[in-house]
Coordinates of C-alpha atoms and ligand atoms in Angstrom, one line a residue:
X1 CA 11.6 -14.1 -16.2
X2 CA 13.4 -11.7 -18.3
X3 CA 16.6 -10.1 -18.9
X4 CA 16.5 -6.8 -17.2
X5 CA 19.5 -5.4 -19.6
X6 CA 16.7 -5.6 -21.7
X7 CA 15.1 -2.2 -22.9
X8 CA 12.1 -0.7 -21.2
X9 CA 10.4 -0.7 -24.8
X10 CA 10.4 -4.3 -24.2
X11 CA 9.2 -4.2 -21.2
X12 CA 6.0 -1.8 -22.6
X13 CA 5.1 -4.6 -25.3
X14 CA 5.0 -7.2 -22.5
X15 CA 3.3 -5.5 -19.9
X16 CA -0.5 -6.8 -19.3
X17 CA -3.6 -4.6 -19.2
X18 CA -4.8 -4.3 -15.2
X19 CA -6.7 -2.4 -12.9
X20 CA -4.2 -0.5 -10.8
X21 CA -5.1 0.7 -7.0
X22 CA -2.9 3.1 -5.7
X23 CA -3.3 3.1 -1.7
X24 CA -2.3 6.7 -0.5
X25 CA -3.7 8.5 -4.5
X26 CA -3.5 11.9 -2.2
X27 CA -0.1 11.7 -0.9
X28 CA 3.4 13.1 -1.6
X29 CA 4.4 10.1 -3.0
X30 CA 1.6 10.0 -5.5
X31 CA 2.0 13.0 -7.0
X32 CA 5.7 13.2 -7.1
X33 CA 6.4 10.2 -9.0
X34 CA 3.6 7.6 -9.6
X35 CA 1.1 10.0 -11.5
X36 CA 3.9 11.8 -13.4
X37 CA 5.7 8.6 -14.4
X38 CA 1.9 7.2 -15.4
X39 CA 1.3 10.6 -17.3
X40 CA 4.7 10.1 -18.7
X41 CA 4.2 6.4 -20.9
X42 CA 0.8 7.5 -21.4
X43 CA 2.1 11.1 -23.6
X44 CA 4.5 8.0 -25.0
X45 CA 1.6 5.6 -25.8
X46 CA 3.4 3.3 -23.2
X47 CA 0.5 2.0 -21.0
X48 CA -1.1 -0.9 -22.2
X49 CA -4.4 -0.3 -23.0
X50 CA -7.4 -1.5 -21.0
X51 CA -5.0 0.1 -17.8
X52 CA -7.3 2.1 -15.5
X53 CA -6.2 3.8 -12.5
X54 CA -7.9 3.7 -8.8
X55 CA -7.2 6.1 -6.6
X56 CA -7.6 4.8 -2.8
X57 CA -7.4 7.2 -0.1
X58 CA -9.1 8.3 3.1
X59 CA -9.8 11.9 1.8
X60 CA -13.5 12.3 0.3
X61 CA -13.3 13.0 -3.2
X62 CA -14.9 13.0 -7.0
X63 CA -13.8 10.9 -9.8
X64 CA -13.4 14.3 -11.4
X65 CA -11.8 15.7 -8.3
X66 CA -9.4 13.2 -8.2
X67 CA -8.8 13.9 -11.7
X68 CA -8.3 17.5 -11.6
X69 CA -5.7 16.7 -8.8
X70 CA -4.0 14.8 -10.8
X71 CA -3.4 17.1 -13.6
X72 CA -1.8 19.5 -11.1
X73 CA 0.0 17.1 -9.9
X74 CA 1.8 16.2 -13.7
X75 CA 1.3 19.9 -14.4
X76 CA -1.1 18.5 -17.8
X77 CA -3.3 20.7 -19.8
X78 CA -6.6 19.8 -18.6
X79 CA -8.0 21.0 -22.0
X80 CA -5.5 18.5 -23.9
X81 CA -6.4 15.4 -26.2
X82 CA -3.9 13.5 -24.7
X83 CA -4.8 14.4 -20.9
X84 CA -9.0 13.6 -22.0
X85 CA -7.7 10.3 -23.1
X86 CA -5.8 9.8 -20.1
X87 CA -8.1 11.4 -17.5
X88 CA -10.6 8.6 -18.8
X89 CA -8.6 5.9 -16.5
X90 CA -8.9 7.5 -13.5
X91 CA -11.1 7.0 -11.2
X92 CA -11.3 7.3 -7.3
X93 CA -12.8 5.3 -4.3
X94 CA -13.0 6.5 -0.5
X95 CA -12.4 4.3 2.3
X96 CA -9.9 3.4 5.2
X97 CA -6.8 1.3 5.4
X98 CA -7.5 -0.8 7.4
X99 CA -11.5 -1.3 7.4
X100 CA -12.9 -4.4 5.9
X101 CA -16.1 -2.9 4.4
X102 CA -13.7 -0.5 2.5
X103 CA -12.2 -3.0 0.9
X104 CA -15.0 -5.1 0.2
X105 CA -16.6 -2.3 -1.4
X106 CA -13.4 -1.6 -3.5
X107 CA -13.9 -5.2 -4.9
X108 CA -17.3 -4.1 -6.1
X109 CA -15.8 -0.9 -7.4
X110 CA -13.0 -3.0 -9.6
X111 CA -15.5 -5.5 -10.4
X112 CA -17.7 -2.8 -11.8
X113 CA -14.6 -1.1 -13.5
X114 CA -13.8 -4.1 -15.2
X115 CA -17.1 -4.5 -17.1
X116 CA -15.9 -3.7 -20.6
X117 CA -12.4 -3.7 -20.1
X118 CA -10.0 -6.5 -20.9
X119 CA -8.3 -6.6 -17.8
X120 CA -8.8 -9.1 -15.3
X121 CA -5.9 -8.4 -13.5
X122 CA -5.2 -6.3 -10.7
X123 CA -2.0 -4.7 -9.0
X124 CA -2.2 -2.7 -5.7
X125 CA 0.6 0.1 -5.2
X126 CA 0.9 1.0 -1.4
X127 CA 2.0 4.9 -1.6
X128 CA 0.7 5.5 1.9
X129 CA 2.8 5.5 5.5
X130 CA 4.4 2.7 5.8
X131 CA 2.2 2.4 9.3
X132 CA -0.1 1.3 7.0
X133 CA 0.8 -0.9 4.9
X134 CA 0.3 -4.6 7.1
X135 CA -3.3 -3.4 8.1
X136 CA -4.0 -2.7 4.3
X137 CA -2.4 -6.1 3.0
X138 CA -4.4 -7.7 6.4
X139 CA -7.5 -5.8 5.1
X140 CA -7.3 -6.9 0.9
X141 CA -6.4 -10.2 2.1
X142 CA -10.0 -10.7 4.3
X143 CA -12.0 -9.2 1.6
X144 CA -10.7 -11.7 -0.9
X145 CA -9.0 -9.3 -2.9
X146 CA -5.9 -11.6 -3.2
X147 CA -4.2 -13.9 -6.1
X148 CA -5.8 -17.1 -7.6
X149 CA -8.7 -14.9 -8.9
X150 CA -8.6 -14.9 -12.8
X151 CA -6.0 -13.1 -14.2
X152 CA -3.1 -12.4 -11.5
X153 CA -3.3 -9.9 -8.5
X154 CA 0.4 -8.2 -8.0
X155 CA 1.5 -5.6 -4.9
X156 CA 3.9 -3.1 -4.8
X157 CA 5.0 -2.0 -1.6
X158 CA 7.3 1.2 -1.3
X159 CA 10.1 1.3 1.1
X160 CA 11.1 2.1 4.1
X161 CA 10.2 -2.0 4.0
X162 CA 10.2 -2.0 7.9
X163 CA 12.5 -0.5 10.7
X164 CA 14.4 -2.8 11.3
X165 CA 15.0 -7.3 11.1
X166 CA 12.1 -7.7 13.2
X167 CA 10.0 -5.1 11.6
X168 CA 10.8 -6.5 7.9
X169 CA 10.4 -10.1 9.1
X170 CA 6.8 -9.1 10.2
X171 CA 5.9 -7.7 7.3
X172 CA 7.6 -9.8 4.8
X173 CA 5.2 -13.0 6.4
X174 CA 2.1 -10.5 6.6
X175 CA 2.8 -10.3 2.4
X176 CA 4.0 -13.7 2.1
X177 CA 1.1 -14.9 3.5
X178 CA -1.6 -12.8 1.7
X179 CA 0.1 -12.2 -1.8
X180 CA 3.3 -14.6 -1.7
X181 CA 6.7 -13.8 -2.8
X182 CA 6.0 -14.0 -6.3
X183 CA 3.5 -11.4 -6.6
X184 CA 5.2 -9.3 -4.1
X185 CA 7.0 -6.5 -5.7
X186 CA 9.6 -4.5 -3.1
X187 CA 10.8 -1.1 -5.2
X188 CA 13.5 0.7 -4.5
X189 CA 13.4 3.3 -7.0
X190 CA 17.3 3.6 -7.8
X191 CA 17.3 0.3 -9.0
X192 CA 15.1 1.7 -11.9
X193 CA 17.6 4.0 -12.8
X194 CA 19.5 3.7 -16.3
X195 CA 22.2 4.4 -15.1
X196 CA 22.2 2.1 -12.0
X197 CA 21.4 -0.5 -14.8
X198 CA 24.2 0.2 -17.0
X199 CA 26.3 -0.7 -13.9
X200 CA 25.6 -4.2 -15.0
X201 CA 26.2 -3.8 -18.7
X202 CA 29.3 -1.7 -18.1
X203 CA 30.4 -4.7 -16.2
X204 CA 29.3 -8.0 -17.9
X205 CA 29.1 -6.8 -21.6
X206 CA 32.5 -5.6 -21.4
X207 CA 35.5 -7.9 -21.1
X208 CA 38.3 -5.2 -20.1
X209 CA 36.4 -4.5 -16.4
X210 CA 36.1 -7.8 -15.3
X211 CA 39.9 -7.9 -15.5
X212 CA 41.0 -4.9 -13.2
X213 CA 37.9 -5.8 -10.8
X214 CA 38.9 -7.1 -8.3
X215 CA 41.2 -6.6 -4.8
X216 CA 44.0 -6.8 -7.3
X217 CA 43.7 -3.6 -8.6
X218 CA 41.2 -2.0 -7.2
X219 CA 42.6 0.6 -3.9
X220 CA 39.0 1.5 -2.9
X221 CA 35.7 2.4 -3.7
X222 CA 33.8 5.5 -3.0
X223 CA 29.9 5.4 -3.1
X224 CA 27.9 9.0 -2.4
X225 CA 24.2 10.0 -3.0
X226 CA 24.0 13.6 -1.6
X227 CA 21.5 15.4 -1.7
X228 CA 21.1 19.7 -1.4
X229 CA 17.3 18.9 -0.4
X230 CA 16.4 19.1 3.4
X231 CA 13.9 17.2 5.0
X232 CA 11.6 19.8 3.2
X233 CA 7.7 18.5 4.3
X234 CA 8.7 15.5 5.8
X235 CA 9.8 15.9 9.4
X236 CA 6.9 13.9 10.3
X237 CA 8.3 10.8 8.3
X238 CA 12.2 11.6 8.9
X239 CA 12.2 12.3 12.5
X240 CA 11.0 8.9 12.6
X241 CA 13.5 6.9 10.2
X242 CA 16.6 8.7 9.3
X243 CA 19.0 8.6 6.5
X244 CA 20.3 5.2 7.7
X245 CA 17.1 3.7 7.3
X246 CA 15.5 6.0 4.3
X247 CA 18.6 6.0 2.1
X248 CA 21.9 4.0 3.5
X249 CA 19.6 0.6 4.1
X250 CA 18.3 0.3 0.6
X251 CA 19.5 2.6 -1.9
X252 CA 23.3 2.4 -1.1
X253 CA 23.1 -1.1 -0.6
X254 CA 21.8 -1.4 -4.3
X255 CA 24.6 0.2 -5.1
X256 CA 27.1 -1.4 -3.5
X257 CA 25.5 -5.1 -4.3
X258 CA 25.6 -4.5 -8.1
X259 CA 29.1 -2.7 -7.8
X260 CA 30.2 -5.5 -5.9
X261 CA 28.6 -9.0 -7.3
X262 CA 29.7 -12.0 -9.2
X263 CA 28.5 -12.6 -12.6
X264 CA 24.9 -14.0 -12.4
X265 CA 24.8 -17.7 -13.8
X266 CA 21.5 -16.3 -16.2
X267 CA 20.2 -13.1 -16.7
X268 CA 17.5 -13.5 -14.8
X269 CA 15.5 -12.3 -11.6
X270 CA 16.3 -14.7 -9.5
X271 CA 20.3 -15.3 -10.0
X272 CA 20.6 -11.7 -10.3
X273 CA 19.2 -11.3 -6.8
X274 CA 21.4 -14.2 -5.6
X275 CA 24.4 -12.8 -6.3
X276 CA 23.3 -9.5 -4.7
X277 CA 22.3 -11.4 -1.6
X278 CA 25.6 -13.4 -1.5
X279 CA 27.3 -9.8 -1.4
X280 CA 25.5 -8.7 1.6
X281 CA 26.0 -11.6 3.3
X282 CA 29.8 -11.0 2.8
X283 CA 30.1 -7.9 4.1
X284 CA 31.9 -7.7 7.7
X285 CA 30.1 -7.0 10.7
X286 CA 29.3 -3.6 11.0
X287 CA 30.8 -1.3 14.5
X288 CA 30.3 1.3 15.6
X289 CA 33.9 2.9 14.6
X290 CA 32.8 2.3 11.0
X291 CA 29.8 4.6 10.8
X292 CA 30.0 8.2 11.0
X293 CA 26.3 9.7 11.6
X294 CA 25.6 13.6 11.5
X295 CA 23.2 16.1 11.2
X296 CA 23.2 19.8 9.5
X297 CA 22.8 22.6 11.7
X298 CA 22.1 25.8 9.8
X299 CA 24.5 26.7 6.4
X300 CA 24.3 27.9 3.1
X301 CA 23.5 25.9 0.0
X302 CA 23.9 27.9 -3.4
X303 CA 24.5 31.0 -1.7
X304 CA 21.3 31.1 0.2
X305 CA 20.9 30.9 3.6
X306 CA 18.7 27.3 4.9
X307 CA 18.0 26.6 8.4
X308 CA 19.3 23.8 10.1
X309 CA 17.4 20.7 10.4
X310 CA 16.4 21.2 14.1
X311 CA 14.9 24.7 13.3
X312 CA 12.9 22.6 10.0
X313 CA 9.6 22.6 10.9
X314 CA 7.9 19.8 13.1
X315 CA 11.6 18.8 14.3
X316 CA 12.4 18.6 17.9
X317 CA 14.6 21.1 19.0
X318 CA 16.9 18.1 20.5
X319 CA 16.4 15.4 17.6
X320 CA 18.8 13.1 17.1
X321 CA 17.5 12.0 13.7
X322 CA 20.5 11.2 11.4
X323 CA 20.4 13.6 7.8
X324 CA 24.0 12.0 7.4
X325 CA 26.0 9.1 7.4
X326 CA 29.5 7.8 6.0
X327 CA 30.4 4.2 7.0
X328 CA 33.4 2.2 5.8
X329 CA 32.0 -1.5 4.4
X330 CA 34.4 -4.5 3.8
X331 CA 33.3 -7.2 1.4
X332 CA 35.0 -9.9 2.8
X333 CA 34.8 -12.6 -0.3
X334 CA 38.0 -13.9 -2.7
X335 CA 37.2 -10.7 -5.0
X336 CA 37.3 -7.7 -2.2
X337 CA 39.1 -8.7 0.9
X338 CA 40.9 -6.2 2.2
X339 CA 39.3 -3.4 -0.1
X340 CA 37.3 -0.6 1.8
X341 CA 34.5 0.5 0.2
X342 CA 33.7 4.4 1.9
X343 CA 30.0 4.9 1.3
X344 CA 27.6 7.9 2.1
X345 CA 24.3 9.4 1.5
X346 CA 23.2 13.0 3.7
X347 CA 21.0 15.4 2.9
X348 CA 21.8 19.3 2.8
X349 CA 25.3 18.4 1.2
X350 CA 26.9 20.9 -1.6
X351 CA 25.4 19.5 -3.8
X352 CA 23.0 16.7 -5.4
X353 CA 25.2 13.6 -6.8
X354 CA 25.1 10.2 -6.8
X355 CA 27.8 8.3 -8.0
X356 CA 30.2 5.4 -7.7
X357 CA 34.2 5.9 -8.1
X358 CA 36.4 3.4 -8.5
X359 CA 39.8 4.2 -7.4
X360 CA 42.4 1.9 -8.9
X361 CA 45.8 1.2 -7.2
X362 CA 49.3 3.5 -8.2
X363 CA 51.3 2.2 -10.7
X364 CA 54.0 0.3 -8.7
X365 CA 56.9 2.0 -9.8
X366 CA 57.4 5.7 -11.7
X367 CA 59.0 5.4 -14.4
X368 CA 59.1 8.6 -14.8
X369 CA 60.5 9.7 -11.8
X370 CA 63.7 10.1 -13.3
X371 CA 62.2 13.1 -15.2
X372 CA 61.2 14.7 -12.7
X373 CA 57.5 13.7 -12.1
X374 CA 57.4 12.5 -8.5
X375 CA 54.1 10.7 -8.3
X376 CA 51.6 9.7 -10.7
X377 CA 47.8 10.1 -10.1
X378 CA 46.1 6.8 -10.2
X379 CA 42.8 5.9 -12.9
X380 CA 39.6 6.4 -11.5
X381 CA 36.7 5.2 -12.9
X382 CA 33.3 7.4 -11.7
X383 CA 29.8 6.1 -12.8
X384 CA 27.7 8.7 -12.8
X385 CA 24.3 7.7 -11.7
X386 CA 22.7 11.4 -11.3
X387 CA 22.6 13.9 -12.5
X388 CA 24.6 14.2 -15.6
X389 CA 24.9 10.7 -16.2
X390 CA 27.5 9.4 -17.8
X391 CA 30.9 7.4 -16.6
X392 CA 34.3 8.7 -16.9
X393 CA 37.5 7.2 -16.5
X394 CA 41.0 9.4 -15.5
X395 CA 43.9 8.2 -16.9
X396 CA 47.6 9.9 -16.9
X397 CA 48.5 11.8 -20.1
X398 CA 51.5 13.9 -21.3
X399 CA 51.2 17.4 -21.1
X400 CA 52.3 18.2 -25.0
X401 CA 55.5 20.0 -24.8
X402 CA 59.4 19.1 -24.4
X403 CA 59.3 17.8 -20.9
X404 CA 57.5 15.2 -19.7
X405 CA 54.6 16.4 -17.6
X406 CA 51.6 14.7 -16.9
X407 CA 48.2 15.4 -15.8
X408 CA 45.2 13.2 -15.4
X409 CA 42.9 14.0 -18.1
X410 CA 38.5 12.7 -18.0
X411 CA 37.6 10.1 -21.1
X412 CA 33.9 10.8 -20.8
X413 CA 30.9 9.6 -21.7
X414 CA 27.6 11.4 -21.1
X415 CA 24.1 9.8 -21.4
X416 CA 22.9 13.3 -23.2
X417 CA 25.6 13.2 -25.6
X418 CA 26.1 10.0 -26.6
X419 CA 22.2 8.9 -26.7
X420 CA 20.2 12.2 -26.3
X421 CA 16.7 12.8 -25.3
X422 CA 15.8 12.6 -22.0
X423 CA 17.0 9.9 -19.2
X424 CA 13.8 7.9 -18.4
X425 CA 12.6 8.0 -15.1
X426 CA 13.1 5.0 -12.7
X427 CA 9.5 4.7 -11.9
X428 CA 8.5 4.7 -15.3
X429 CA 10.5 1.2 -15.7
X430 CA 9.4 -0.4 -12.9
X431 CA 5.6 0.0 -13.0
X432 CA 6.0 -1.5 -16.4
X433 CA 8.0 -4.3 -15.1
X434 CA 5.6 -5.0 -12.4
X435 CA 2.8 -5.1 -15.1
X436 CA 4.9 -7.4 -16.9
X437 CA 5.7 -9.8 -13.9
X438 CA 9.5 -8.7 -14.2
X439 CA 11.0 -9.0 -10.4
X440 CA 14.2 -8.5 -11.0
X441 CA 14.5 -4.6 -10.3
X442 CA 12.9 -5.6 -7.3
X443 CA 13.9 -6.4 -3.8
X444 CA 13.5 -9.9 -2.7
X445 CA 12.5 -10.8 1.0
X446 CA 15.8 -12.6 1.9
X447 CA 17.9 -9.1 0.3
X448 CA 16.2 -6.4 2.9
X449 CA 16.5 -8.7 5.6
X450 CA 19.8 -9.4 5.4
X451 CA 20.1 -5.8 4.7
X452 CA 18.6 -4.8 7.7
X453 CA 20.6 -7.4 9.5
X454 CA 23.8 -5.9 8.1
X455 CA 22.6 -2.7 9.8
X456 CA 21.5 -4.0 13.2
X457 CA 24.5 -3.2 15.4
X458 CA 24.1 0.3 14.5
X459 CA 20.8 0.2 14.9
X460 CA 20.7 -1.6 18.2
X461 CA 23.1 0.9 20.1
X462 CA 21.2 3.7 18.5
X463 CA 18.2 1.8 20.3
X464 CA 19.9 1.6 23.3
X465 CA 20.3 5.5 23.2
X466 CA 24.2 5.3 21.8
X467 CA 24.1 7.4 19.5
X468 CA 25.8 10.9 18.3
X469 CA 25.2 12.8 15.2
X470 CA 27.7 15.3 14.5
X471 CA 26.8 18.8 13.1
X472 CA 27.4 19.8 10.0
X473 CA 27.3 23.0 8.2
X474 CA 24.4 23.1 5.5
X475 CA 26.4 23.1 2.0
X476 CA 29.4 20.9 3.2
X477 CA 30.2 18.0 2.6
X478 CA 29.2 16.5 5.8
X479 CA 31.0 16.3 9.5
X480 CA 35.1 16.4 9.6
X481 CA 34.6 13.4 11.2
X482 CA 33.8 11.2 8.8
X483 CA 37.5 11.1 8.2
X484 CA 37.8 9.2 10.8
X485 CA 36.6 6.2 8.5
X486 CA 39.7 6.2 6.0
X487 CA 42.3 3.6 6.3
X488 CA 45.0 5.6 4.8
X489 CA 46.2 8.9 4.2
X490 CA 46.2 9.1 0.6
X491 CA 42.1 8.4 1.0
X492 CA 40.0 11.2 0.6
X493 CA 36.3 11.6 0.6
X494 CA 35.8 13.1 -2.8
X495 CA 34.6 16.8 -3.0
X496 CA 32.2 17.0 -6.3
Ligands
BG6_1 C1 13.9 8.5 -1.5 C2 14.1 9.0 -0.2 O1 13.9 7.1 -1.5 O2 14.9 8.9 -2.4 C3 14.2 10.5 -0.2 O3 13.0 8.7 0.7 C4 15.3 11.0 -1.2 O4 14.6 11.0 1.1 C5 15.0 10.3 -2.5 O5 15.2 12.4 -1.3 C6 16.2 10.6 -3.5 O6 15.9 10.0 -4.7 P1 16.6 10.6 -6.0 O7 16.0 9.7 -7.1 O8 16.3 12.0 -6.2 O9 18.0 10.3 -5.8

């Protein structure tokens, strides 16, 4: 296994030539981010060569139809070199998730496809509902279409990986048992994010954080990842999971793991995931008096008017699906106990940020109090994972003049600035990785579930029909209530 502080040039060199199936090639999914990030290393001469590209979905289509949906999809210049060359590896096969003779006739497909090609190896992507994602593994695994062929057979699964313990557990020994662990490849796309990487590196390749990280000096942490998007298309998929399980379960858990870990013994997929499990498995049992669940109601984002989410189209009028939630988290190991850690994730908030802010305890004493300055601010340290990416730290600093006055000034480092060019995007990185057999920006089986078993409580009342989501105005920062969750008055949710 590799190093993932490693760069994803690396990662392009290493990664093997394959035939890759994307289950659900007509979807949302699809043409958001899997064909632009593939569209995106091949305009960088990233994909290694021999790749080609299946496209499996129910809907009946042409090679070339497939291929002219693609270049809409990654807005390409169908008359362009670069998109010939690319359209070249696309193909597309019709068939049903979970039919047998669908899939056996996708074996001959990729058995025809590799005639010519050097690429005995296959990965399957599932883009499609997460419905059907055990009836397709169920389905490849019948027709044969599973590792120990030559060459080596990989699967991505997307999230939401499951509803719930129960859910994931299913699914987790549908996988094991067709693909097994190793070739199973969970993503959860914020873990493919620079700047969610760099969390690491700003950690472990710098000796002066590991110092002031701990309960020691740290007063609290603030995780968001708001969004201004509504549910936009997907009522269908949201009235059915939430933001607890689309967003909180995973992505802020990723967040809080690597924010929160020990040093991993080796930099490697397997101890980095350890010390991310051992985190989770720390954390107090959730209540119900640490989560805060809302949902807009009608507001203004930008100036211009939205509806609220019950008025979204394809939402019941009474839904109680959750578009926002704030919880308080303890870690209770020798590092964190005692420190809360306020995290939340909504959608329809002011604006779109995701970041991490490390708020560091008050200097114990004013010196200058004497002088006349009554309190002093104390350092925060913001990582900012989108957009604008960059970290900054505050720090105290005399106002230049005869008295002392001081104001908390931003040390900054932007991303743009400091590196230029353009951020690449997370699923860029992580289809290499797959391609290269790198697990480590992936989620392993024991992570989600003890993620989902972190969650359980909550979701169990919510089950049980105990549950309230309070309104919130579109364009705020979420429901008064979630102040509720702070343990002391000089915490504050941060407005950004
Ligand atoms: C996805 C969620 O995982 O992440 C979406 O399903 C959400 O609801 C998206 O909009 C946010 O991703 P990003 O990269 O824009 O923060």
């Amino acid at each position: 296994m590799s190093n993932p502080l490693r760069d994803s040039r690396h990662a392009a060199r290493r990664a093997d030539p394959c035939l890759l199936v994307i289950f659900g090639a007509t979807g949302d999914l699809t043409a958001r981010k899997i064909a632009p990030a593939l569209w995106s290393l091949a305009t960088q001469g990233r994909l290694p060569p021999g790749l080609a590209v299946v496209g499996y979905g129910r809907s009946e289509l042409s090679d070339d139809a497939f291929r002219g949906h693609i270049a809409g999809a990654v807005k390409a210049d169908p008359a362009s070199d670069g998109w010939k060359d690319f359209a070249d590896r696309l193909f597309y096969h019709r068939g049903r998730y979970d039919d047998l003779d669908s899939h056996r006739a996708l074996g001959r497909r990729l058995a025809e496809l590799r005639q010519g090609r050097s690429a005995d190896n296959t990965l399957f992507y599932l883009a499609t509902p997460a419905s059907a994602f055990e009836p397709i593994i169920r389905a490849l695994g019948d027709a044969g279409l599973v590792p120990g062929q030559a060459g080596w057979t990989r699967i991505i699964v997307e999230k939401p990986f499951g509803r719930d313990l129960a859910s994931a557990r299913q699914l987790n020994d549908t996988l094991g048992g067709v693909f097994g662990e190793a070739n199973s490849f969970r993503i959860d796309h914020y873990l493919g994010k620079e700047t969610v990487q760099n969390l690491l590196v700003l950690r472990f390749a710098n000796a002066i954080f590991e110092l002031m990280w701990n309960r020691e000096q740290v007063d609290h942490v603030q995780i968001t990842a708001a969004e201004q998007l509504g549910v936009e298309q997907r009522a269908g998929f949201f009235e059915q999971t939430g933001i607890l399980r689309d967003i909180a379960q995973n992505h802020l858990m990723q967040l809080l793991c690597l924010t929160a870990m020990e040093p991993p013994a080796a930099p490697d997929a397997d101890a980095i995931r350890d010390e991310k499990v051992k985190v989770i498995r720390s954390l107090r049992r959730l209540t119900a008096r640490d989560v805060v669940a809302g949902q807009y109601g009608p507001g203004a984002v930008e100036g211009r008017s939205v509806p609220g989410y019950r008025e979204e189209p394809d939402v019941a009028a009474d839904s109680s699906a959750d578009t926002f939630l704030a919880m308080r988290a303890y870690v209770d190991n020798w590092r964190w106990a005692g420190v809360p850690f306020y995290l939340r994730c909504g959608k329809r908030l002011a604006r779109k940020v995701t970041e991490i802010a490390i708020q560091f305890r008050r200097p114990p004493l004013s010196l200058f109090a004497q002088l006349g300055v009554d309190r002093l601010a104390s350092n925060r340290l913001v990582i900012r994972v989108q957009p604008d990416e960059g970290i900054s730290l505050l720090v105290g600093s005399k106002i230049p003049g005869p008295e002392v006055r001081i104001q908390p000034v931003k040390m900054d480092f932007r991303y743009g600035t400091s590196f230029g060019g353009r951020v690449p995007d997370a699923y860029e990185r992580l289809v290499l990785d797959v391609m290269a057999g790198d697990a480590t920006l992936f989620t392993r089986r024991d992570e989600v579930e003890q993620a989902w078993n972190y969650f359980a409580p909550i979701l169990d009342a919510w089950e049980r029909g105990d549950k309230s989501v309070v309104p919130y105005p579109a364009g705020s920062w979420g429901p008064a209530d979630a102040d509720r969750l702070l343990v002391s008055p000089e915490h504050a949710w941060r407005r950004l």
